[in-house]
PDB file of C-alpha atoms in Angstrom:
ATOM      1  CA  MET A   1     123.524 311.691 135.864  1.00 59.00           C
ATOM      2  CA  HIS A   2     123.948 314.805 133.558  1.00 82.00           C
ATOM      3  CA  LEU A   3     126.752 312.863 132.250  1.00 91.00           C
ATOM      4  CA  LYS A   4     126.742 311.917 128.535  1.00 95.00           C
ATOM      5  CA  VAL A   5     127.106 307.746 128.304  1.00 97.00           C
ATOM      6  CA  ILE A   6     127.973 306.469 125.126  1.00 97.00           C
ATOM      7  CA  CYS A   7     128.998 302.761 124.163  1.00 97.00           C
ATOM      8  CA  CYS A   8     130.501 301.161 120.821  1.00 98.00           C
ATOM      9  CA  LYS A   9     130.563 297.556 119.895  1.00 98.00           C
ATOM     10  CA  LEU A  10     133.018 296.859 117.809  1.00 98.00           C
ATOM     11  CA  TYR A  11     133.569 293.426 115.728  1.00 98.00           C
ATOM     12  CA  ILE A  12     136.424 292.519 114.136  1.00 98.00           C
ATOM     13  CA  SER A  13     137.258 289.760 112.507  1.00 98.00           C
ATOM     14  CA  GLU A  14     139.819 287.077 114.429  1.00 98.00           C
ATOM     15  CA  SER A  15     139.208 285.036 117.321  1.00 97.00           C
ATOM     16  CA  GLN A  16     142.517 282.323 116.538  1.00 95.00           C
ATOM     17  CA  ASN A  17     144.980 284.652 116.358  1.00 97.00           C
ATOM     18  CA  ALA A  18     145.033 285.430 120.230  1.00 97.00           C
ATOM     19  CA  ALA A  19     148.128 287.643 119.912  1.00 98.00           C
ATOM     20  CA  VAL A  20     146.355 289.998 117.747  1.00 98.00           C
ATOM     21  CA  VAL A  21     142.935 289.882 119.695  1.00 98.00           C
ATOM     22  CA  ASP A  22     145.418 290.767 122.914  1.00 98.00           C
ATOM     23  CA  ALA A  23     147.479 293.518 121.624  1.00 98.00           C
ATOM     24  CA  ILE A  24     144.337 295.542 120.202  1.00 98.00           C
ATOM     25  CA  SER A  25     142.563 294.459 124.004  1.00 98.00           C
ATOM     26  CA  ARG A  26     146.138 296.603 125.019  1.00 98.00           C
ATOM     27  CA  ILE A  27     145.434 300.050 122.937  1.00 98.00           C
ATOM     28  CA  GLY A  28     141.837 299.509 124.228  1.00 98.00           C
ATOM     29  CA  GLN A  29     143.876 300.008 127.864  1.00 96.00           C
ATOM     30  CA  LYS A  30     145.221 302.649 126.991  1.00 96.00           C
ATOM     31  CA  ASP A  31     143.616 305.911 127.844  1.00 96.00           C
ATOM     32  CA  PRO A  32     141.433 306.116 131.755  1.00 94.00           C
ATOM     33  CA  GLU A  33     138.746 308.003 130.390  1.00 95.00           C
ATOM     34  CA  VAL A  34     138.105 305.226 127.990  1.00 97.00           C
ATOM     35  CA  GLY A  35     136.634 301.562 129.432  1.00 97.00           C
ATOM     36  CA  LEU A  36     137.487 298.603 128.035  1.00 98.00           C
ATOM     37  CA  LEU A  37     134.927 296.269 129.581  1.00 97.00           C
ATOM     38  CA  SER A  38     134.325 293.178 128.161  1.00 97.00           C
ATOM     39  CA  LYS A  39     135.609 291.587 125.390  1.00 97.00           C
ATOM     40  CA  PHE A  40     133.930 288.016 123.506  1.00 98.00           C
ATOM     41  CA  GLU A  41     135.620 285.618 121.410  1.00 97.00           C
ATOM     42  CA  ASP A  42     134.229 282.868 119.729  1.00 97.00           C
ATOM     43  CA  GLU A  43     136.651 280.547 117.454  1.00 96.00           C
ATOM     44  CA  TYR A  44     134.445 279.168 115.210  1.00 97.00           C
ATOM     45  CA  TYR A  45     132.895 282.411 114.258  1.00 97.00           C
ATOM     46  CA  ASN A  46     136.468 283.721 114.063  1.00 98.00           C
ATOM     47  CA  ARG A  47     135.308 287.047 115.377  1.00 98.00           C
ATOM     48  CA  VAL A  48     135.928 289.105 118.292  1.00 98.00           C
ATOM     49  CA  ARG A  49     133.360 291.933 120.128  1.00 98.00           C
ATOM     50  CA  TYR A  50     135.447 294.486 121.532  1.00 98.00           C
ATOM     51  CA  THR A  51     132.917 296.557 124.403  1.00 98.00           C
ATOM     52  CA  LEU A  52     133.753 300.296 124.772  1.00 98.00           C
ATOM     53  CA  VAL A  53     131.988 303.189 126.883  1.00 98.00           C
ATOM     54  CA  SER A  54     133.462 306.574 127.551  1.00 97.00           C
ATOM     55  CA  TYR A  55     131.609 309.950 127.417  1.00 96.00           C
ATOM     56  CA  ILE A  56     131.034 312.184 124.895  1.00 95.00           C
ATOM     57  CA  THR A  57     130.432 316.427 124.686  1.00 93.00           C
ATOM     58  CA  SER A  58     127.781 318.145 122.358  1.00 80.00           C
ATOM     59  CA  GLU A  59     127.838 321.892 122.071  1.00 74.00           C
ATOM     60  CA  SER A  60     124.710 323.236 123.146  1.00 66.00           C
ATOM     61  CA  SER A  61     123.571 325.493 121.054  1.00 62.00           C
ATOM     62  CA  THR A  62     123.451 322.792 118.008  1.00 66.00           C
ATOM     63  CA  GLY A  63     123.147 319.710 119.656  1.00 62.00           C
ATOM     64  CA  GLU A  64     126.052 318.709 117.770  1.00 69.00           C
ATOM     65  CA  ALA A  65     128.564 316.159 119.015  1.00 63.00           C
ATOM     66  CA  VAL A  66     131.962 317.559 119.495  1.00 76.00           C
ATOM     67  CA  PHE A  67     134.316 314.920 121.826  1.00 92.00           C
ATOM     68  CA  SER A  68     134.665 312.119 122.877  1.00 95.00           C
ATOM     69  CA  PRO A  69     137.933 310.220 123.745  1.00 97.00           C
ATOM     70  CA  ILE A  70     136.260 306.562 122.418  1.00 97.00           C
ATOM     71  CA  ARG A  71     137.642 308.208 118.934  1.00 97.00           C
ATOM     72  CA  LYS A  72     140.772 308.070 119.139  1.00 97.00           C
ATOM     73  CA  VAL A  73     140.941 304.795 121.342  1.00 98.00           C
ATOM     74  CA  LEU A  74     138.234 302.758 118.068  1.00 98.00           C
ATOM     75  CA  LEU A  75     141.248 304.462 115.882  1.00 98.00           C
ATOM     76  CA  ALA A  76     143.810 302.938 117.138  1.00 98.00           C
ATOM     77  CA  MET A  77     142.409 299.176 117.323  1.00 98.00           C
ATOM     78  CA  ILE A  78     140.710 299.456 113.951  1.00 98.00           C
ATOM     79  CA  GLU A  79     144.708 300.438 112.761  1.00 98.00           C
ATOM     80  CA  ALA A  80     145.750 298.054 114.374  1.00 98.00           C
ATOM     81  CA  ALA A  81     143.535 295.475 113.040  1.00 98.00           C
ATOM     82  CA  PHE A  82     144.040 296.499 109.310  1.00 98.00           C
ATOM     83  CA  SER A  83     147.510 296.464 109.992  1.00 98.00           C
ATOM     84  CA  ALA A  84     147.499 293.072 111.852  1.00 98.00           C
ATOM     85  CA  ILE A  85     144.828 291.074 110.300  1.00 98.00           C
ATOM     86  CA  ASN A  86     144.475 289.725 106.635  1.00 98.00           C
ATOM     87  CA  LEU A  87     140.660 288.770 105.333  1.00 98.00           C
ATOM     88  CA  GLU A  88     141.862 286.864 102.234  1.00 97.00           C
ATOM     89  CA  VAL A  89     143.542 284.257 104.584  1.00 97.00           C
ATOM     90  CA  HIS A  90     140.974 284.585 106.767  1.00 97.00           C
ATOM     91  CA  CYS A  91     137.651 281.860 107.302  1.00 97.00           C
ATOM     92  CA  GLY A  92     134.400 281.684 110.052  1.00 97.00           C
ATOM     93  CA  THR A  93     131.117 280.479 110.289  1.00 97.00           C
ATOM     94  CA  HIS A  94     130.027 284.037 111.169  1.00 97.00           C
ATOM     95  CA  PRO A  95     129.263 286.157 108.296  1.00 97.00           C
ATOM     96  CA  ARG A  96     131.026 289.883 107.628  1.00 97.00           C
ATOM     97  CA  ILE A  97     132.292 291.679 104.611  1.00 97.00           C
ATOM     98  CA  GLY A  98     135.831 293.407 106.380  1.00 98.00           C
ATOM     99  CA  VAL A  99     138.050 292.783 108.879  1.00 98.00           C
ATOM    100  CA  VAL A 100     136.346 295.205 110.975  1.00 98.00           C
ATOM    101  CA  ASP A 101     133.387 294.067 110.483  1.00 98.00           C
ATOM    102  CA  ASP A 102     130.408 296.094 112.212  1.00 98.00           C
ATOM    103  CA  MET A 103     130.759 299.303 115.098  1.00 98.00           C
ATOM    104  CA  SER A 104     127.691 299.717 116.951  1.00 98.00           C
ATOM    105  CA  PHE A 105     127.221 302.606 118.953  1.00 98.00           C
ATOM    106  CA  HIS A 106     124.575 303.087 121.700  1.00 98.00           C
ATOM    107  CA  PRO A 107     123.788 305.920 124.000  1.00 97.00           C
ATOM    108  CA  LEU A 108     124.124 304.357 127.943  1.00 97.00           C
ATOM    109  CA  SER A 109     123.224 307.290 130.230  1.00 96.00           C
ATOM    110  CA  GLN A 110     120.019 308.947 130.472  1.00 94.00           C
ATOM    111  CA  ALA A 111     121.912 312.001 129.328  1.00 94.00           C
ATOM    112  CA  ALA A 112     122.758 310.581 126.315  1.00 95.00           C
ATOM    113  CA  THR A 113     120.689 310.593 123.268  1.00 94.00           C
ATOM    114  CA  MET A 114     120.645 308.930 119.681  1.00 96.00           C
ATOM    115  CA  GLU A 115     121.394 311.655 118.227  1.00 94.00           C
ATOM    116  CA  ASP A 116     124.925 311.753 120.220  1.00 93.00           C
ATOM    117  CA  ALA A 117     125.018 308.267 119.406  1.00 96.00           C
ATOM    118  CA  ALA A 118     124.608 308.901 115.757  1.00 96.00           C
ATOM    119  CA  GLN A 119     127.075 312.105 115.820  1.00 94.00           C
ATOM    120  CA  LEU A 120     130.143 309.840 116.895  1.00 96.00           C
ATOM    121  CA  ALA A 121     128.964 306.760 114.557  1.00 97.00           C
ATOM    122  CA  LYS A 122     129.401 309.252 112.169  1.00 97.00           C
ATOM    123  CA  LEU A 123     132.143 310.823 112.616  1.00 96.00           C
ATOM    124  CA  VAL A 124     134.382 307.532 113.462  1.00 98.00           C
ATOM    125  CA  ALA A 125     132.718 306.456 110.024  1.00 98.00           C
ATOM    126  CA  SER A 126     134.550 309.827 108.338  1.00 97.00           C
ATOM    127  CA  ASP A 127     138.045 308.170 109.988  1.00 98.00           C
ATOM    128  CA  ILE A 128     137.772 304.677 108.041  1.00 98.00           C
ATOM    129  CA  GLY A 129     135.922 305.621 105.065  1.00 98.00           C
ATOM    130  CA  ASN A 130     137.571 308.999 104.187  1.00 98.00           C
ATOM    131  CA  GLY A 131     140.654 308.657 106.159  1.00 98.00           C
ATOM    132  CA  LEU A 132     141.423 304.875 105.613  1.00 98.00           C
ATOM    133  CA  GLN A 133     140.017 304.376 102.552  1.00 98.00           C
ATOM    134  CA  VAL A 134     137.984 301.852 103.936  1.00 98.00           C
ATOM    135  CA  PRO A 135     134.809 301.565 102.138  1.00 98.00           C
ATOM    136  CA  VAL A 136     131.708 301.952 105.452  1.00 98.00           C
ATOM    137  CA  PHE A 137     127.916 301.891 105.182  1.00 98.00           C
ATOM    138  CA  LEU A 138     125.733 303.553 107.664  1.00 98.00           C
ATOM    139  CA  TYR A 139     123.309 302.424 108.996  1.00 98.00           C
ATOM    140  CA  ALA A 140     120.166 302.974 111.893  1.00 98.00           C
ATOM    141  CA  ALA A 141     119.927 306.176 113.280  1.00 98.00           C
ATOM    142  CA  ALA A 142     123.687 306.945 111.026  1.00 98.00           C
ATOM    143  CA  HIS A 143     121.923 306.366 108.071  1.00 98.00           C
ATOM    144  CA  PRO A 144     120.600 310.011 106.582  1.00 97.00           C
ATOM    145  CA  THR A 145     116.978 307.556 106.045  1.00 97.00           C
ATOM    146  CA  SER A 146     117.802 305.318 109.451  1.00 97.00           C
ATOM    147  CA  LYS A 147     118.128 301.756 106.425  1.00 97.00           C
ATOM    148  CA  SER A 148     118.269 299.192 108.555  1.00 96.00           C
ATOM    149  CA  VAL A 149     121.254 296.620 109.169  1.00 96.00           C
ATOM    150  CA  SER A 150     119.629 294.185 107.730  1.00 94.00           C
ATOM    151  CA  ALA A 151     118.446 296.101 104.795  1.00 96.00           C
ATOM    152  CA  VAL A 152     122.504 296.816 104.434  1.00 97.00           C
ATOM    153  CA  ARG A 153     123.425 293.494 104.568  1.00 96.00           C
ATOM    154  CA  ARG A 154     121.109 291.757 102.590  1.00 95.00           C
ATOM    155  CA  GLU A 155     121.745 294.500 100.073  1.00 95.00           C
ATOM    156  CA  LEU A 156     125.295 293.340 100.220  1.00 96.00           C
ATOM    157  CA  GLY A 157     125.285 288.878 100.100  1.00 94.00           C
ATOM    158  CA  TYR A 158     126.058 289.462 103.614  1.00 96.00           C
ATOM    159  CA  TYR A 159     124.218 286.277 105.205  1.00 95.00           C
ATOM    160  CA  ARG A 160     125.302 284.059 102.182  1.00 94.00           C
ATOM    161  CA  PRO A 161     127.889 281.459 103.269  1.00 95.00           C
ATOM    162  CA  ASN A 162     130.495 281.339 100.548  1.00 93.00           C
ATOM    163  CA  HIS A 163     132.486 277.757 101.444  1.00 93.00           C
ATOM    164  CA  ASN A 164     130.608 274.472 102.091  1.00 91.00           C
ATOM    165  CA  GLY A 165     127.275 276.331 103.002  1.00 90.00           C
ATOM    166  CA  ILE A 166     128.437 276.581 106.176  1.00 93.00           C
ATOM    167  CA  GLN A 167     131.365 279.153 106.355  1.00 96.00           C
ATOM    168  CA  TRP A 168     132.614 282.895 104.675  1.00 97.00           C
ATOM    169  CA  THR A 169     136.055 282.279 103.446  1.00 97.00           C
ATOM    170  CA  GLY A 170     138.357 284.930 102.247  1.00 96.00           C
ATOM    171  CA  GLN A 171     136.640 288.179 100.482  1.00 94.00           C
ATOM    172  CA  VAL A 172     133.569 287.994  99.750  1.00 94.00           C
ATOM    173  CA  LEU A 173     132.615 291.507  98.171  1.00 95.00           C
ATOM    174  CA  PRO A 174     133.426 292.311  94.818  1.00 92.00           C
ATOM    175  CA  ASP A 175     136.744 294.839  93.796  1.00 89.00           C
ATOM    176  CA  THR A 176     133.877 297.611  92.658  1.00 88.00           C
ATOM    177  CA  LEU A 177     130.708 296.810  95.525  1.00 92.00           C
ATOM    178  CA  PRO A 178     127.812 296.871  93.551  1.00 88.00           C
ATOM    179  CA  VAL A 179     125.782 299.403  96.207  1.00 93.00           C
ATOM    180  CA  LYS A 180     127.774 302.619  96.227  1.00 96.00           C
ATOM    181  CA  PRO A 181     129.282 302.786 100.104  1.00 98.00           C
ATOM    182  CA  ASP A 182     127.747 306.184 102.292  1.00 98.00           C
ATOM    183  CA  VAL A 183     131.466 306.868 103.161  1.00 98.00           C
ATOM    184  CA  GLY A 184     134.692 306.194 101.511  1.00 98.00           C
ATOM    185  CA  PRO A 185     135.685 304.759  98.450  1.00 96.00           C
ATOM    186  CA  ALA A 186     133.817 302.259  96.119  1.00 94.00           C
ATOM    187  CA  HIS A 187     136.237 300.053  95.229  1.00 95.00           C
ATOM    188  CA  VAL A 188     137.230 297.381  98.235  1.00 96.00           C
ATOM    189  CA  SER A 189     140.756 296.102  99.510  1.00 96.00           C
ATOM    190  CA  SER A 190     140.962 292.409  99.385  1.00 95.00           C
ATOM    191  CA  LYS A 191     142.937 292.703 102.490  1.00 97.00           C
ATOM    192  CA  ARG A 192     140.292 294.601 104.686  1.00 97.00           C
ATOM    193  CA  GLY A 193     137.138 294.104 103.289  1.00 97.00           C
ATOM    194  CA  ALA A 194     134.339 297.097 103.952  1.00 98.00           C
ATOM    195  CA  THR A 195     132.484 298.257 107.412  1.00 98.00           C
ATOM    196  CA  MET A 196     129.375 298.984 108.807  1.00 98.00           C
ATOM    197  CA  VAL A 197     128.694 301.673 110.816  1.00 98.00           C
ATOM    198  CA  GLY A 198     125.240 302.187 113.154  1.00 98.00           C
ATOM    199  CA  ALA A 199     123.456 303.705 115.825  1.00 98.00           C
ATOM    200  CA  LYS A 200     120.664 302.423 117.291  1.00 97.00           C
ATOM    201  CA  PRO A 201     119.223 301.419 120.590  1.00 96.00           C
ATOM    202  CA  PHE A 202     120.701 299.367 123.326  1.00 96.00           C
ATOM    203  CA  VAL A 203     120.210 295.723 122.593  1.00 95.00           C
ATOM    204  CA  GLU A 204     121.323 291.915 124.636  1.00 96.00           C
ATOM    205  CA  SER A 205     123.031 289.222 122.682  1.00 97.00           C
ATOM    206  CA  TYR A 206     121.788 286.233 123.414  1.00 98.00           C
ATOM    207  CA  ASN A 207     123.466 282.785 122.094  1.00 98.00           C
ATOM    208  CA  VAL A 208     121.104 279.200 122.653  1.00 98.00           C
ATOM    209  CA  PRO A 209     123.191 275.533 120.837  1.00 98.00           C
ATOM    210  CA  ILE A 210     120.949 273.257 119.399  1.00 98.00           C
ATOM    211  CA  PHE A 211     123.171 269.797 119.777  1.00 98.00           C
ATOM    212  CA  CYS A 212     122.120 269.402 115.420  1.00 97.00           C
ATOM    213  CA  LYS A 213     125.162 270.118 113.504  1.00 94.00           C
ATOM    214  CA  ASP A 214     122.579 270.197 110.427  1.00 95.00           C
ATOM    215  CA  VAL A 215     122.028 274.093 109.741  1.00 95.00           C
ATOM    216  CA  PRO A 216     119.748 274.200 107.744  1.00 95.00           C
ATOM    217  CA  THR A 217     116.679 272.348 109.873  1.00 96.00           C
ATOM    218  CA  VAL A 218     117.726 275.122 113.328  1.00 97.00           C
ATOM    219  CA  ARG A 219     117.556 277.982 110.414  1.00 95.00           C
ATOM    220  CA  ARG A 220     114.204 276.981 110.125  1.00 95.00           C
ATOM    221  CA  ILE A 221     113.828 277.389 113.990  1.00 96.00           C
ATOM    222  CA  THR A 222     115.138 280.538 114.393  1.00 96.00           C
ATOM    223  CA  ARG A 223     112.750 281.956 111.651  1.00 95.00           C
ATOM    224  CA  ARG A 224     110.259 281.023 114.164  1.00 95.00           C
ATOM    225  CA  VAL A 225     111.784 282.636 116.885  1.00 96.00           C
ATOM    226  CA  THR A 226     111.170 285.278 115.353  1.00 93.00           C
ATOM    227  CA  GLY A 227     108.545 288.630 114.064  1.00 81.00           C
ATOM    228  CA  ARG A 228     109.138 287.539 110.723  1.00 77.00           C
ATOM    229  CA  SER A 229     107.460 283.501 111.384  1.00 77.00           C
ATOM    230  CA  GLY A 230     104.943 284.342 113.747  1.00 83.00           C
ATOM    231  CA  GLY A 231     107.768 284.640 116.600  1.00 90.00           C
ATOM    232  CA  PHE A 232     109.288 287.987 118.979  1.00 94.00           C
ATOM    233  CA  PRO A 233     108.760 290.534 116.675  1.00 91.00           C
ATOM    234  CA  THR A 234     111.523 292.616 118.243  1.00 91.00           C
ATOM    235  CA  VAL A 235     114.209 289.780 117.906  1.00 94.00           C
ATOM    236  CA  GLN A 236     116.808 289.049 115.304  1.00 93.00           C
ATOM    237  CA  ALA A 237     118.486 286.016 115.164  1.00 95.00           C
ATOM    238  CA  LEU A 238     121.433 283.877 112.781  1.00 96.00           C
ATOM    239  CA  ALA A 239     121.379 280.121 113.123  1.00 97.00           C
ATOM    240  CA  LEU A 240     125.609 279.721 112.798  1.00 97.00           C
ATOM    241  CA  PHE A 241     127.351 276.571 112.543  1.00 97.00           C
ATOM    242  CA  HIS A 242     129.167 275.634 116.067  1.00 97.00           C
ATOM    243  CA  GLY A 243     131.317 272.718 116.021  1.00 92.00           C
ATOM    244  CA  ASP A 244     130.843 269.569 115.100  1.00 86.00           C
ATOM    245  CA  ASN A 245     127.955 268.862 116.363  1.00 93.00           C
ATOM    246  CA  CYS A 246     126.339 271.986 117.507  1.00 97.00           C
ATOM    247  CA  THR A 247     124.740 274.753 115.783  1.00 98.00           C
ATOM    248  CA  GLU A 248     123.786 278.408 117.813  1.00 98.00           C
ATOM    249  CA  ILE A 249     120.664 280.484 117.333  1.00 98.00           C
ATOM    250  CA  ALA A 250     123.108 284.041 117.917  1.00 98.00           C
ATOM    251  CA  CYS A 251     119.809 286.606 118.924  1.00 97.00           C
ATOM    252  CA  LEU A 252     120.025 289.845 120.057  1.00 95.00           C
ATOM    253  CA  LEU A 253     116.788 291.116 122.126  1.00 94.00           C
ATOM    254  CA  ASP A 254     115.605 294.698 123.349  1.00 93.00           C
ATOM    255  CA  PRO A 255     115.398 293.638 126.686  1.00 92.00           C
ATOM    256  CA  ASP A 256     112.838 296.549 126.963  1.00 92.00           C
ATOM    257  CA  HIS A 257     110.796 294.340 125.075  1.00 93.00           C
ATOM    258  CA  VAL A 258     111.816 290.628 125.320  1.00 95.00           C
ATOM    259  CA  GLY A 259     113.503 288.634 127.869  1.00 95.00           C
ATOM    260  CA  ALA A 260     116.382 285.824 126.927  1.00 97.00           C
ATOM    261  CA  ASP A 261     113.845 283.586 129.087  1.00 97.00           C
ATOM    262  CA  GLN A 262     110.572 283.817 127.169  1.00 97.00           C
ATOM    263  CA  VAL A 263     113.885 283.137 123.718  1.00 97.00           C
ATOM    264  CA  GLN A 264     114.870 280.051 125.761  1.00 98.00           C
ATOM    265  CA  TRP A 265     112.107 278.486 126.134  1.00 97.00           C
ATOM    266  CA  LEU A 266     110.800 278.852 122.457  1.00 97.00           C
ATOM    267  CA  VAL A 267     114.101 277.835 121.224  1.00 97.00           C
ATOM    268  CA  GLU A 268     113.079 274.883 123.338  1.00 98.00           C
ATOM    269  CA  GLN A 269     109.149 274.384 122.340  1.00 97.00           C
ATOM    270  CA  ILE A 270     110.063 274.745 118.612  1.00 96.00           C
ATOM    271  CA  ALA A 271     113.497 272.319 118.868  1.00 97.00           C
ATOM    272  CA  GLU A 272     111.942 269.588 121.074  1.00 97.00           C
ATOM    273  CA  GLU A 273     109.148 269.399 117.772  1.00 96.00           C
ATOM    274  CA  GLN A 274     111.903 268.656 115.802  1.00 94.00           C
ATOM    275  CA  GLY A 275     113.726 265.545 118.313  1.00 97.00           C
ATOM    276  CA  LEU A 276     116.205 268.260 119.358  1.00 98.00           C
ATOM    277  CA  GLU A 277     118.424 268.325 122.865  1.00 97.00           C
ATOM    278  CA  VAL A 278     118.725 272.566 123.632  1.00 98.00           C
ATOM    279  CA  ASP A 279     121.743 273.600 125.495  1.00 97.00           C
ATOM    280  CA  LYS A 280     121.398 276.322 127.959  1.00 98.00           C
ATOM    281  CA  GLY A 281     122.013 279.685 126.423  1.00 98.00           C
ATOM    282  CA  TYR A 282     124.384 282.359 127.454  1.00 98.00           C
ATOM    283  CA  PHE A 283     124.566 286.675 127.487  1.00 98.00           C
ATOM    284  CA  THR A 284     128.044 287.334 125.789  1.00 98.00           C
ATOM    285  CA  ASP A 285     128.249 290.942 126.861  1.00 97.00           C
ATOM    286  CA  LEU A 286     127.089 293.153 130.128  1.00 97.00           C
ATOM    287  CA  SER A 287     123.775 294.261 130.158  1.00 96.00           C
ATOM    288  CA  LYS A 288     123.147 298.133 130.113  1.00 96.00           C
ATOM    289  CA  ASP A 289     123.493 298.841 133.724  1.00 96.00           C
ATOM    290  CA  MET A 290     126.063 296.852 134.539  1.00 97.00           C
ATOM    291  CA  MET A 291     127.802 298.584 131.868  1.00 97.00           C
ATOM    292  CA  LEU A 292     127.025 302.280 133.984  1.00 97.00           C
ATOM    293  CA  GLU A 293     127.998 300.590 137.280  1.00 96.00           C
ATOM    294  CA  ARG A 294     131.348 299.707 136.008  1.00 96.00           C
ATOM    295  CA  TYR A 295     131.831 302.601 133.978  1.00 95.00           C
ATOM    296  CA  PHE A 296     130.928 305.128 136.999  1.00 94.00           C
ATOM    297  CA  GLU A 297     133.007 302.674 139.422  1.00 94.00           C
ATOM    298  CA  MET A 298     135.714 303.840 136.869  1.00 92.00           C
ATOM    299  CA  VAL A 299     135.554 306.908 136.864  1.00 88.00           C
ATOM    300  CA  SER A 300     135.106 307.299 140.565  1.00 88.00           C
ATOM    301  CA  ALA A 301     138.312 305.283 141.215  1.00 88.00           C
ATOM    302  CA  ALA A 302     140.074 307.776 138.960  1.00 81.00           C
ATOM    303  CA  ASP A 303     139.102 310.532 140.544  1.00 75.00           C
TER     304      ASP A 303
END
């Protein structure tokens, strides 16, 4: 109950090269104190998410993060990604600004705090920005003014596809960034791109497929699902092309405020108005409770 448990979701721009994805997975499984609890790959997005969980210790007098074994594991996975993946030849239907596109840190156990997650996020950001010389943009609790990830992304043109209106191909950022990164150089490598690192409350990922290849139509449905157009205030969502006759609404849900069944129902209602068929949605990761259960099972087995 007193163990501070932290989760990191690491998003890497690759899923079509199985050898690379598996090699990075093996690095994430080397330390017995770090649990690689899940991995989600999507061929169309050409993107993989690794979910890692471990403990964090902090200085009792200052509360500042001191150590977490997850930091070293993440750095090894990131170095492997930069060595094996070239953003210049990457193409997918999910937006991204770099090989290591995003890293989000979340407190899992009751003892862990948002400040713990933010401190760890900033340490890892320094490893990437100052150590590997890749520009890093901080967001949410890791940012000095708690700037949202959406605000960071809008400043960088993250949501604007650069190929056929539905795909992100090659480097999407200019060589010299229009916005000063929080950590690391202002110059961007075309092979590595830039990275976003943040700390925020735990969210669940839920994707709803709509049998429609007209992405703008599904974008209009997506806007009505989110708080920006009268939907659920805590839901963030993107409409992303997902095959010859499918566009997905990829959602991030705050499980304390809205459930996947509510989102599914609303999407179906709006889509029906457009004469569109909706498939059953699916979660792309474990719930918070399941992560804690599996992590403590791992710890108990090691003992």
